[in-house]
PDB file of C-alpha atoms in Angstrom:
ATOM      1  CA  UNK O   5     188.431  28.940 205.743  1.00 42.00           C
ATOM      2  CA  UNK O   6     188.468  32.712 205.954  1.00 44.00           C
ATOM      3  CA  UNK O   7     186.957  34.205 208.916  1.00 47.00           C
ATOM      4  CA  UNK O   8     183.380  35.092 208.614  1.00 41.00           C
ATOM      5  CA  UNK O   9     183.530  33.458 212.040  1.00 41.00           C
ATOM      6  CA  UNK O  10     184.100  36.678 213.960  1.00 48.00           C
ATOM      7  CA  UNK O  11     181.325  38.289 211.972  1.00 41.00           C
ATOM      8  CA  UNK O  12     178.867  35.926 213.588  1.00 39.00           C
ATOM      9  CA  UNK O  13     180.142  34.786 216.972  1.00 43.00           C
ATOM     10  CA  UNK O  14     180.455  38.215 218.544  1.00 42.00           C
ATOM     11  CA  UNK O  15     176.875  39.106 217.709  1.00 39.00           C
ATOM     12  CA  UNK O  16     175.792  36.692 220.417  1.00 41.00           C
ATOM     13  CA  UNK O  17     176.364  37.515 224.057  1.00 41.00           C
ATOM     14  CA  UNK O  18     174.353  34.756 225.688  1.00 43.00           C
ATOM     15  CA  UNK O  19     173.007  31.347 224.876  1.00 49.00           C
ATOM     16  CA  UNK O  20     170.147  29.766 226.760  1.00 49.00           C
ATOM     17  CA  UNK O  21     171.359  26.293 225.806  1.00 65.00           C
ATOM     18  CA  UNK O  22     174.890  26.677 227.126  1.00 76.00           C
ATOM     19  CA  UNK O  23     175.828  23.897 229.535  1.00 79.00           C
ATOM     20  CA  UNK O  24     177.541  24.528 232.864  1.00 81.00           C
ATOM     21  CA  UNK O  25     180.806  22.936 233.958  1.00 90.00           C
ATOM     22  CA  UNK O  26     180.810  20.458 236.844  1.00 93.00           C
ATOM     23  CA  UNK O  27     183.832  19.236 238.790  1.00 93.00           C
ATOM     24  CA  UNK O  28     184.316  15.470 238.659  1.00 86.00           C
ATOM     25  CA  UNK O  29     183.483  13.535 241.807  1.00 80.00           C
ATOM     26  CA  UNK O  30     186.521  12.868 243.977  1.00 66.00           C
ATOM     27  CA  UNK O  31     187.776   9.275 243.609  1.00 62.00           C
ATOM     28  CA  UNK O  32     187.170   6.802 246.395  1.00 51.00           C
ATOM     29  CA  UNK O  33     189.572   7.234 249.291  1.00 45.00           C
ATOM     30  CA  UNK O  34     189.533  11.022 249.318  1.00 43.00           C
ATOM     31  CA  UNK O  35     190.530  13.855 246.995  1.00 41.00           C
ATOM     32  CA  UNK O  36     193.591  13.573 244.793  1.00 43.00           C
ATOM     33  CA  UNK O  37     196.673  15.393 245.976  1.00 43.00           C
ATOM     34  CA  UNK O  38     196.458  14.159 249.555  1.00 42.00           C
ATOM     35  CA  UNK O  39     194.364  15.200 252.481  1.00 40.00           C
ATOM     36  CA  UNK O  40     195.289  18.833 251.993  1.00 46.00           C
ATOM     37  CA  UNK O  41     197.246  21.216 254.130  1.00 46.00           C
ATOM     38  CA  UNK O  42     194.576  23.857 254.616  1.00 45.00           C
ATOM     39  CA  UNK O  43     191.428  24.130 256.645  1.00 41.00           C
ATOM     40  CA  UNK O  44     188.248  22.320 255.693  1.00 41.00           C
ATOM     41  CA  UNK O  45     186.702  23.453 252.425  1.00 42.00           C
ATOM     42  CA  UNK O  46     184.868  26.744 252.789  1.00 44.00           C
ATOM     43  CA  UNK O  47     181.108  26.845 252.398  1.00 44.00           C
ATOM     44  CA  UNK O  48     181.168  27.898 248.753  1.00 83.00           C
ATOM     45  CA  UNK O  49     184.534  26.574 247.550  1.00 91.00           C
ATOM     46  CA  UNK O  50     184.851  22.840 246.966  1.00 93.00           C
ATOM     47  CA  UNK O  51     187.839  20.687 247.832  1.00 95.00           C
ATOM     48  CA  UNK O  52     190.587  20.883 245.213  1.00 97.00           C
ATOM     49  CA  UNK O  53     191.213  17.830 243.043  1.00 97.00           C
ATOM     50  CA  UNK O  54     194.460  17.070 241.234  1.00 96.00           C
ATOM     51  CA  UNK O  55     193.569  16.896 237.531  1.00 96.00           C
ATOM     52  CA  UNK O  56     196.697  16.907 235.366  1.00 96.00           C
ATOM     53  CA  UNK O  57     196.121  13.783 233.256  1.00 96.00           C
ATOM     54  CA  UNK O  58     196.523  14.540 229.569  1.00 96.00           C
ATOM     55  CA  UNK O  59     198.704  17.618 230.097  1.00 96.00           C
ATOM     56  CA  UNK O  60     202.443  17.749 229.301  1.00 92.00           C
ATOM     57  CA  UNK O  61     204.554  17.084 232.372  1.00 87.00           C
ATOM     58  CA  UNK O  62     206.103  20.553 232.202  1.00 83.00           C
ATOM     59  CA  UNK O  63     202.892  22.420 231.327  1.00 85.00           C
ATOM     60  CA  UNK O  64     202.879  25.935 232.786  1.00 91.00           C
ATOM     61  CA  UNK O  65     199.311  27.304 232.713  1.00 96.00           C
ATOM     62  CA  UNK O  66     198.761  30.753 231.174  1.00 95.00           C
ATOM     63  CA  UNK O  67     195.002  31.261 231.309  1.00 96.00           C
ATOM     64  CA  UNK O  68     191.671  29.508 231.817  1.00 97.00           C
ATOM     65  CA  UNK O  69     188.309  29.976 230.092  1.00 97.00           C
ATOM     66  CA  UNK O  70     184.959  28.199 230.197  1.00 96.00           C
ATOM     67  CA  UNK O  71     182.407  27.715 227.417  1.00 95.00           C
ATOM     68  CA  UNK O  72     179.429  25.356 227.135  1.00 91.00           C
ATOM     69  CA  UNK O  73     180.390  23.018 229.942  1.00 92.00           C
ATOM     70  CA  UNK O  74     184.051  22.764 228.985  1.00 95.00           C
ATOM     71  CA  UNK O  75     187.218  24.305 230.416  1.00 98.00           C
ATOM     72  CA  UNK O  76     189.996  25.541 228.128  1.00 98.00           C
ATOM     73  CA  UNK O  77     193.551  25.877 229.439  1.00 98.00           C
ATOM     74  CA  UNK O  78     196.383  27.514 227.529  1.00 97.00           C
ATOM     75  CA  UNK O  79     200.106  26.839 227.771  1.00 92.00           C
ATOM     76  CA  UNK O  80     202.863  28.185 225.547  1.00 88.00           C
ATOM     77  CA  UNK O  81     202.781  24.932 223.583  1.00 84.00           C
ATOM     78  CA  UNK O  82     199.036  24.714 222.969  1.00 94.00           C
ATOM     79  CA  UNK O  83     195.479  24.632 224.267  1.00 97.00           C
ATOM     80  CA  UNK O  84     193.813  21.816 226.213  1.00 97.00           C
ATOM     81  CA  UNK O  85     190.176  21.203 227.154  1.00 97.00           C
ATOM     82  CA  UNK O  86     188.411  19.382 229.982  1.00 97.00           C
ATOM     83  CA  UNK O  87     184.697  18.526 229.693  1.00 96.00           C
ATOM     84  CA  UNK O  88     182.252  18.716 232.559  1.00 95.00           C
ATOM     85  CA  UNK O  89     182.917  15.911 235.110  1.00 94.00           C
ATOM     86  CA  UNK O  90     185.987  14.935 233.053  1.00 95.00           C
ATOM     87  CA  UNK O  91     189.249  13.743 234.557  1.00 96.00           C
ATOM     88  CA  UNK O  92     191.554  13.896 231.501  1.00 97.00           C
ATOM     89  CA  UNK O  93     192.524  16.947 229.444  1.00 98.00           C
ATOM     90  CA  UNK O  94     192.546  16.677 225.645  1.00 97.00           C
ATOM     91  CA  UNK O  95     194.789  18.659 223.309  1.00 96.00           C
ATOM     92  CA  UNK O  96     192.816  20.992 221.054  1.00 95.00           C
ATOM     93  CA  UNK O  97     193.575  20.916 217.333  1.00 92.00           C
ATOM     94  CA  UNK O  98     195.423  24.214 217.056  1.00 91.00           C
ATOM     95  CA  UNK O  99     197.685  24.036 213.977  1.00 90.00           C
ATOM     96  CA  UNK O 100     200.467  26.302 215.205  1.00 90.00           C
ATOM     97  CA  UNK O 101     203.048  27.232 212.616  1.00 87.00           C
ATOM     98  CA  UNK O 102     206.787  26.764 213.054  1.00 89.00           C
ATOM     99  CA  UNK O 103     207.976  28.797 216.023  1.00 90.00           C
ATOM    100  CA  UNK O 104     204.469  29.971 216.913  1.00 92.00           C
ATOM    101  CA  UNK O 105     203.676  30.060 220.632  1.00 94.00           C
ATOM    102  CA  UNK O 106     200.439  30.666 222.504  1.00 96.00           C
ATOM    103  CA  UNK O 107     200.484  33.914 224.501  1.00 95.00           C
ATOM    104  CA  UNK O 108     196.955  34.225 225.948  1.00 96.00           C
ATOM    105  CA  UNK O 109     193.471  32.730 226.013  1.00 97.00           C
ATOM    106  CA  UNK O 110     190.121  34.341 226.749  1.00 95.00           C
ATOM    107  CA  UNK O 111     186.420  33.876 226.291  1.00 95.00           C
ATOM    108  CA  UNK O 112     184.789  36.675 224.291  1.00 93.00           C
ATOM    109  CA  UNK O 113     181.013  36.366 224.051  1.00 92.00           C
ATOM    110  CA  UNK O 114     180.436  32.817 222.760  1.00 94.00           C
ATOM    111  CA  UNK O 115     183.932  32.047 221.507  1.00 95.00           C
ATOM    112  CA  UNK O 116     187.292  30.956 222.850  1.00 97.00           C
ATOM    113  CA  UNK O 117     190.035  33.248 221.545  1.00 97.00           C
ATOM    114  CA  UNK O 118     193.732  32.360 221.545  1.00 97.00           C
ATOM    115  CA  UNK O 119     196.456  34.888 220.802  1.00 96.00           C
ATOM    116  CA  UNK O 120     199.849  33.721 219.587  1.00 96.00           C
ATOM    117  CA  UNK O 121     203.169  35.185 218.569  1.00 94.00           C
ATOM    118  CA  UNK O 122     201.887  35.064 214.981  1.00 94.00           C
ATOM    119  CA  UNK O 123     198.225  36.013 215.275  1.00 93.00           C
ATOM    120  CA  UNK O 124     194.754  35.183 216.572  1.00 96.00           C
ATOM    121  CA  UNK O 125     192.787  31.920 216.569  1.00 96.00           C
ATOM    122  CA  UNK O 126     189.087  31.636 217.391  1.00 96.00           C
ATOM    123  CA  UNK O 127     186.719  28.774 218.115  1.00 94.00           C
ATOM    124  CA  UNK O 128     183.061  29.754 218.100  1.00 90.00           C
ATOM    125  CA  UNK O 129     180.392  28.117 220.230  1.00 87.00           C
ATOM    126  CA  UNK O 130     179.037  26.144 217.263  1.00 88.00           C
ATOM    127  CA  UNK O 131     182.393  25.181 215.708  1.00 90.00           C
ATOM    128  CA  UNK O 132     184.462  22.046 216.146  1.00 88.00           C
ATOM    129  CA  UNK O 133     187.914  23.555 215.625  1.00 91.00           C
ATOM    130  CA  UNK O 134     189.928  26.750 215.916  1.00 94.00           C
ATOM    131  CA  UNK O 135     190.231  28.993 212.861  1.00 93.00           C
ATOM    132  CA  UNK O 136     192.908  31.588 212.120  1.00 94.00           C
ATOM    133  CA  UNK O 137     191.637  35.167 211.905  1.00 95.00           C
ATOM    134  CA  UNK O 138     193.452  36.215 208.755  1.00 93.00           C
ATOM    135  CA  UNK O 139     192.801  39.927 209.263  1.00 96.00           C
ATOM    136  CA  UNK O 140     194.327  40.086 212.749  1.00 97.00           C
ATOM    137  CA  UNK O 141     197.850  41.495 213.230  1.00 96.00           C
ATOM    138  CA  UNK O 142     200.686  39.188 214.269  1.00 95.00           C
ATOM    139  CA  UNK O 143     202.592  39.303 217.539  1.00 96.00           C
ATOM    140  CA  UNK O 144     199.521  39.315 219.782  1.00 96.00           C
ATOM    141  CA  UNK O 145     199.629  38.852 223.562  1.00 95.00           C
ATOM    142  CA  UNK O 146     196.092  39.694 224.678  1.00 96.00           C
ATOM    143  CA  UNK O 147     192.507  40.181 223.487  1.00 96.00           C
ATOM    144  CA  UNK O 148     189.508  41.757 225.191  1.00 92.00           C
ATOM    145  CA  UNK O 149     186.119  43.196 224.324  1.00 91.00           C
ATOM    146  CA  UNK O 150     184.915  46.460 225.828  1.00 87.00           C
ATOM    147  CA  UNK O 151     181.901  48.566 224.917  1.00 83.00           C
ATOM    148  CA  UNK O 152     181.453  46.965 221.505  1.00 87.00           C
ATOM    149  CA  UNK O 153     185.126  47.177 220.534  1.00 93.00           C
ATOM    150  CA  UNK O 154     187.687  44.398 220.287  1.00 95.00           C
ATOM    151  CA  UNK O 155     191.134  45.284 221.635  1.00 96.00           C
ATOM    152  CA  UNK O 156     194.103  43.238 220.398  1.00 97.00           C
ATOM    153  CA  UNK O 157     197.401  43.903 222.189  1.00 97.00           C
ATOM    154  CA  UNK O 158     200.373  43.146 219.927  1.00 97.00           C
ATOM    155  CA  UNK O 159     204.084  43.858 219.609  1.00 96.00           C
ATOM    156  CA  UNK O 160     203.272  46.450 216.916  1.00 96.00           C
ATOM    157  CA  UNK O 161     200.709  48.351 218.962  1.00 97.00           C
ATOM    158  CA  UNK O 162     197.173  48.211 220.275  1.00 98.00           C
ATOM    159  CA  UNK O 163     194.779  47.336 217.453  1.00 98.00           C
ATOM    160  CA  UNK O 164     191.023  47.840 217.640  1.00 97.00           C
ATOM    161  CA  UNK O 165     188.157  46.371 215.639  1.00 97.00           C
ATOM    162  CA  UNK O 166     184.704  47.937 215.533  1.00 95.00           C
ATOM    163  CA  UNK O 167     183.284  45.438 213.018  1.00 93.00           C
ATOM    164  CA  UNK O 168     183.556  42.208 214.998  1.00 88.00           C
ATOM    165  CA  UNK O 169     187.081  41.407 213.833  1.00 92.00           C
ATOM    166  CA  UNK O 170     186.643  41.838 210.090  1.00 93.00           C
ATOM    167  CA  UNK O 171     189.139  44.718 210.045  1.00 97.00           C
ATOM    168  CA  UNK O 172     191.611  46.156 212.543  1.00 98.00           C
ATOM    169  CA  UNK O 173     193.012  49.651 213.029  1.00 98.00           C
ATOM    170  CA  UNK O 174     196.027  50.537 215.134  1.00 98.00           C
ATOM    171  CA  UNK O 175     195.056  52.921 217.917  1.00 98.00           C
ATOM    172  CA  UNK O 176     198.410  53.175 219.691  1.00 98.00           C
ATOM    173  CA  UNK O 177     202.029  52.211 218.998  1.00 97.00           C
ATOM    174  CA  UNK O 178     205.118  52.214 221.182  1.00 96.00           C
ATOM    175  CA  UNK O 179     205.594  51.127 224.789  1.00 96.00           C
ATOM    176  CA  UNK O 180     204.079  49.040 226.305  1.00 97.00           C
ATOM    177  CA  UNK O 181     203.282  47.409 222.955  1.00 96.00           C
ATOM    178  CA  UNK O 182     206.771  46.465 221.810  1.00 93.00           C
ATOM    179  CA  UNK O 183     207.053  42.730 222.577  1.00 91.00           C
ATOM    180  CA  UNK O 184     204.766  39.709 222.839  1.00 89.00           C
ATOM    181  CA  UNK O 185     205.651  39.328 226.534  1.00 87.00           C
ATOM    182  CA  UNK O 186     203.052  41.162 228.560  1.00 89.00           C
ATOM    183  CA  UNK O 187     199.696  40.948 230.303  1.00 94.00           C
ATOM    184  CA  UNK O 188     196.711  42.849 228.908  1.00 93.00           C
ATOM    185  CA  UNK O 189     193.810  43.414 231.330  1.00 90.00           C
ATOM    186  CA  UNK O 190     190.502  44.891 230.246  1.00 78.00           C
ATOM    187  CA  UNK O 191     187.724  43.616 232.506  1.00 64.00           C
ATOM    188  CA  UNK O 192     184.222  44.188 231.188  1.00 55.00           C
ATOM    189  CA  UNK O 193     183.286  46.687 233.895  1.00 58.00           C
ATOM    190  CA  UNK O 194     186.604  48.539 233.816  1.00 64.00           C
ATOM    191  CA  UNK O 195     186.821  52.078 232.503  1.00 74.00           C
ATOM    192  CA  UNK O 196     190.601  51.723 232.689  1.00 88.00           C
ATOM    193  CA  UNK O 197     192.761  49.375 230.626  1.00 93.00           C
ATOM    194  CA  UNK O 198     195.988  47.910 232.002  1.00 94.00           C
ATOM    195  CA  UNK O 199     199.146  46.378 230.592  1.00 96.00           C
ATOM    196  CA  UNK O 200     201.866  44.788 232.693  1.00 95.00           C
ATOM    197  CA  UNK O 201     204.938  44.786 230.463  1.00 94.00           C
ATOM    198  CA  UNK O 202     207.765  42.257 230.385  1.00 91.00           C
ATOM    199  CA  UNK O 203     209.714  44.285 232.960  1.00 93.00           C
ATOM    200  CA  UNK O 204     206.790  44.349 235.401  1.00 94.00           C
ATOM    201  CA  UNK O 205     205.890  47.995 234.824  1.00 94.00           C
ATOM    202  CA  UNK O 206     202.158  48.783 234.907  1.00 95.00           C
ATOM    203  CA  UNK O 207     200.695  50.978 232.173  1.00 95.00           C
ATOM    204  CA  UNK O 208     197.140  52.289 232.166  1.00 94.00           C
ATOM    205  CA  UNK O 209     194.774  53.987 229.750  1.00 94.00           C
ATOM    206  CA  UNK O 210     191.605  55.911 230.560  1.00 91.00           C
ATOM    207  CA  UNK O 211     190.662  56.714 226.957  1.00 93.00           C
ATOM    208  CA  UNK O 212     190.161  53.262 225.431  1.00 93.00           C
ATOM    209  CA  UNK O 213     193.813  52.824 224.551  1.00 95.00           C
ATOM    210  CA  UNK O 214     194.461  56.122 222.756  1.00 97.00           C
ATOM    211  CA  UNK O 215     197.128  57.131 225.301  1.00 97.00           C
ATOM    212  CA  UNK O 216     199.059  55.220 227.971  1.00 97.00           C
ATOM    213  CA  UNK O 217     200.882  56.268 231.118  1.00 95.00           C
ATOM    214  CA  UNK O 218     202.734  54.755 234.051  1.00 95.00           C
ATOM    215  CA  UNK O 219     202.669  55.641 237.734  1.00 90.00           C
ATOM    216  CA  UNK O 220     199.372  54.205 238.947  1.00 89.00           C
ATOM    217  CA  UNK O 221     201.486  51.467 240.578  1.00 92.00           C
ATOM    218  CA  UNK O 222     205.192  51.845 241.266  1.00 86.00           C
ATOM    219  CA  UNK O 223     207.634  48.983 241.494  1.00 86.00           C
ATOM    220  CA  UNK O 224     207.689  45.644 239.724  1.00 93.00           C
ATOM    221  CA  UNK O 225     204.326  43.909 239.326  1.00 94.00           C
ATOM    222  CA  UNK O 226     204.183  40.187 238.613  1.00 92.00           C
ATOM    223  CA  UNK O 227     200.495  39.962 237.755  1.00 92.00           C
ATOM    224  CA  UNK O 228     197.316  42.017 237.855  1.00 94.00           C
ATOM    225  CA  UNK O 229     193.649  40.998 237.865  1.00 94.00           C
ATOM    226  CA  UNK O 230     190.424  43.018 237.711  1.00 92.00           C
ATOM    227  CA  UNK O 231     186.747  42.321 238.322  1.00 88.00           C
ATOM    228  CA  UNK O 232     184.145  45.043 238.712  1.00 84.00           C
ATOM    229  CA  UNK O 233     185.618  47.933 240.729  1.00 89.00           C
ATOM    230  CA  UNK O 234     188.241  45.717 242.380  1.00 92.00           C
ATOM    231  CA  UNK O 235     191.776  45.460 241.005  1.00 94.00           C
ATOM    232  CA  UNK O 236     194.486  43.373 242.676  1.00 94.00           C
ATOM    233  CA  UNK O 237     198.160  43.639 241.759  1.00 94.00           C
ATOM    234  CA  UNK O 238     200.893  41.366 243.051  1.00 91.00           C
ATOM    235  CA  UNK O 239     204.433  42.622 243.517  1.00 88.00           C
ATOM    236  CA  UNK O 240     207.487  40.770 244.755  1.00 80.00           C
ATOM    237  CA  UNK O 241     206.663  41.675 248.356  1.00 81.00           C
ATOM    238  CA  UNK O 242     202.975  42.536 248.704  1.00 86.00           C
ATOM    239  CA  UNK O 243     199.467  42.546 247.287  1.00 90.00           C
ATOM    240  CA  UNK O 244     197.976  45.901 246.308  1.00 94.00           C
ATOM    241  CA  UNK O 245     194.216  46.463 246.203  1.00 95.00           C
ATOM    242  CA  UNK O 246     192.003  49.040 244.549  1.00 94.00           C
ATOM    243  CA  UNK O 247     188.249  49.283 245.047  1.00 92.00           C
ATOM    244  CA  UNK O 248     187.795  52.199 242.634  1.00 91.00           C
ATOM    245  CA  UNK O 249     188.704  50.667 239.263  1.00 90.00           C
ATOM    246  CA  UNK O 250     192.421  51.190 239.723  1.00 90.00           C
ATOM    247  CA  UNK O 251     192.469  54.894 240.532  1.00 89.00           C
ATOM    248  CA  UNK O 252     194.251  54.328 243.859  1.00 92.00           C
ATOM    249  CA  UNK O 253     195.922  51.275 245.405  1.00 94.00           C
ATOM    250  CA  UNK O 254     196.651  50.273 248.995  1.00 95.00           C
ATOM    251  CA  UNK O 255     198.531  47.289 250.479  1.00 94.00           C
ATOM    252  CA  UNK O 256     196.388  44.425 251.735  1.00 93.00           C
ATOM    253  CA  UNK O 257     197.478  41.371 253.701  1.00 91.00           C
ATOM    254  CA  UNK O 258     196.626  37.868 252.511  1.00 88.00           C
ATOM    255  CA  UNK O 259     198.530  36.476 255.558  1.00 86.00           C
ATOM    256  CA  UNK O 260     201.084  34.675 253.351  1.00 84.00           C
ATOM    257  CA  UNK O 261     203.534  35.848 250.699  1.00 80.00           C
ATOM    258  CA  UNK O 262     201.566  36.353 247.457  1.00 83.00           C
ATOM    259  CA  UNK O 263     202.437  34.496 244.253  1.00 91.00           C
ATOM    260  CA  UNK O 264     199.293  34.894 242.112  1.00 93.00           C
ATOM    261  CA  UNK O 265     195.926  36.671 242.187  1.00 94.00           C
ATOM    262  CA  UNK O 266     192.583  36.220 240.427  1.00 94.00           C
ATOM    263  CA  UNK O 267     189.544  38.482 240.726  1.00 92.00           C
ATOM    264  CA  UNK O 268     185.901  38.145 239.703  1.00 88.00           C
ATOM    265  CA  UNK O 269     183.043  40.592 240.385  1.00 84.00           C
ATOM    266  CA  UNK O 270     182.044  38.398 243.359  1.00 85.00           C
ATOM    267  CA  UNK O 271     185.255  36.763 244.585  1.00 89.00           C
ATOM    268  CA  UNK O 272     188.978  37.307 244.941  1.00 93.00           C
ATOM    269  CA  UNK O 273     191.602  34.565 245.199  1.00 95.00           C
ATOM    270  CA  UNK O 274     195.295  34.618 246.045  1.00 94.00           C
ATOM    271  CA  UNK O 275     197.890  31.946 245.465  1.00 95.00           C
ATOM    272  CA  UNK O 276     200.478  32.106 248.238  1.00 93.00           C
ATOM    273  CA  UNK O 277     203.536  30.361 249.639  1.00 92.00           C
ATOM    274  CA  UNK O 278     201.132  28.285 251.730  1.00 94.00           C
ATOM    275  CA  UNK O 279     198.062  27.489 249.648  1.00 96.00           C
ATOM    276  CA  UNK O 280     195.062  29.473 248.420  1.00 96.00           C
ATOM    277  CA  UNK O 281     193.387  32.390 250.159  1.00 95.00           C
ATOM    278  CA  UNK O 282     189.782  33.394 249.417  1.00 95.00           C
ATOM    279  CA  UNK O 283     188.041  36.744 249.852  1.00 94.00           C
ATOM    280  CA  UNK O 284     184.293  37.412 249.849  1.00 91.00           C
ATOM    281  CA  UNK O 285     184.690  41.202 249.925  1.00 91.00           C
ATOM    282  CA  UNK O 286     186.926  42.005 246.978  1.00 90.00           C
ATOM    283  CA  UNK O 287     190.210  41.371 248.735  1.00 92.00           C
ATOM    284  CA  UNK O 288     189.654  43.397 251.904  1.00 92.00           C
ATOM    285  CA  UNK O 289     189.713  40.314 254.153  1.00 93.00           C
ATOM    286  CA  UNK O 290     190.870  36.765 253.483  1.00 94.00           C
ATOM    287  CA  UNK O 291     190.372  33.194 254.672  1.00 94.00           C
ATOM    288  CA  UNK O 292     191.908  29.832 253.839  1.00 95.00           C
ATOM    289  CA  UNK O 293     190.684  27.891 250.806  1.00 95.00           C
ATOM    290  CA  UNK O 294     193.365  25.218 250.480  1.00 96.00           C
ATOM    291  CA  UNK O 295     191.429  22.018 251.179  1.00 96.00           C
ATOM    292  CA  UNK O 296     192.629  19.280 248.839  1.00 96.00           C
ATOM    293  CA  UNK O 297     196.020  20.865 248.157  1.00 97.00           C
ATOM    294  CA  UNK O 298     199.182  19.219 249.517  1.00 95.00           C
ATOM    295  CA  UNK O 299     200.459  20.702 252.761  1.00 93.00           C
ATOM    296  CA  UNK O 300     202.554  23.866 252.375  1.00 91.00           C
ATOM    297  CA  UNK O 301     201.753  24.188 248.674  1.00 94.00           C
ATOM    298  CA  UNK O 302     203.298  27.089 246.797  1.00 96.00           C
ATOM    299  CA  UNK O 303     200.516  28.138 244.414  1.00 96.00           C
ATOM    300  CA  UNK O 304     202.383  29.914 241.638  1.00 93.00           C
ATOM    301  CA  UNK O 305     199.508  30.261 239.165  1.00 95.00           C
ATOM    302  CA  UNK O 306     195.824  30.805 239.844  1.00 96.00           C
ATOM    303  CA  UNK O 307     192.985  31.306 237.363  1.00 96.00           C
ATOM    304  CA  UNK O 308     189.212  31.477 237.522  1.00 95.00           C
ATOM    305  CA  UNK O 309     186.660  30.893 234.757  1.00 94.00           C
ATOM    306  CA  UNK O 310     182.946  30.748 235.425  1.00 91.00           C
ATOM    307  CA  UNK O 311     182.529  28.505 238.458  1.00 92.00           C
ATOM    308  CA  UNK O 312     185.987  26.917 238.138  1.00 96.00           C
ATOM    309  CA  UNK O 313     189.135  27.796 240.083  1.00 97.00           C
ATOM    310  CA  UNK O 314     192.484  26.413 238.909  1.00 98.00           C
ATOM    311  CA  UNK O 315     195.616  26.326 241.060  1.00 98.00           C
ATOM    312  CA  UNK O 316     199.067  25.223 239.900  1.00 97.00           C
ATOM    313  CA  UNK O 317     201.076  23.793 242.785  1.00 95.00           C
ATOM    314  CA  UNK O 318     204.038  21.414 242.956  1.00 90.00           C
ATOM    315  CA  UNK O 319     203.843  20.717 239.220  1.00 92.00           C
ATOM    316  CA  UNK O 320     200.189  19.634 239.353  1.00 95.00           C
ATOM    317  CA  UNK O 321     196.976  21.268 238.125  1.00 97.00           C
ATOM    318  CA  UNK O 322     194.276  21.386 240.816  1.00 97.00           C
ATOM    319  CA  UNK O 323     190.650  22.338 240.198  1.00 98.00           C
ATOM    320  CA  UNK O 324     187.875  23.396 242.557  1.00 96.00           C
ATOM    321  CA  UNK O 325     184.361  24.650 241.942  1.00 94.00           C
ATOM    322  CA  UNK O 326     182.979  27.917 243.287  1.00 92.00           C
ATOM    323  CA  UNK O 327     179.302  28.146 244.190  1.00 83.00           C
TER     324      UNK O 327
END
């Protein structure tokens, strides 16, 4: 069906009946993935559990979102979901066309949104399946909502919708919007928008995507995450931190070589060469949060959604809950 879906789902920003997600109880004999190489679980971060059942053996996680008691995980090949207290992921019915690959996943209001190399798919809170947004441009690699506008990053430019996705208008064309390989970051509280392009160059915009410039971070950036005023960027050799919405950055030590970062308004997490590090103060100081992970785990992907934290280590998906 054609998408009147976006016309309705973005009107809602909260739902009193939305269920929360709960991590499954660890099986008898201790948590999956071994006894863990880190210190005991921190006060507000549970022990990680290995939960990869139902996922392809070579699944490389791209993003994580949570809606109504269910987690959604995207890979290039498709989208998978895990219900509250569940132990097995299920493939979502996403009818990708020939050659179409998933590029990003995000929750926007009460919907799960999936960008692909050919367009945009949406599953609203009340729907049972994903629907193609026919009006959306192809070649998308990121979607975000900011101040009542939808921003769709594509290989043909940055497109913006002011009518809940019914129509789209290109606001900017050219670099960094030239391929479908990139990371688009537009946290709700951010005045600044970011793109990390395929070459690892960071671009930023302070005027809602009308113009873009480089230079806020020099060097090659592997990933960038923002939450509230805090922005963390990971390079090949260090982690950079900003506490002023990305206006200035300074090196910060996570004690181990960084591989991935994830930021929320309350927490910051780092995947390292030796497990997960946790920060209670926006990345200024760090502690261990690796309980449940195998010893000396290289955590090469790390995502947070609601009260869930996902770590990808040694080919396995691990989940912990944050309280």
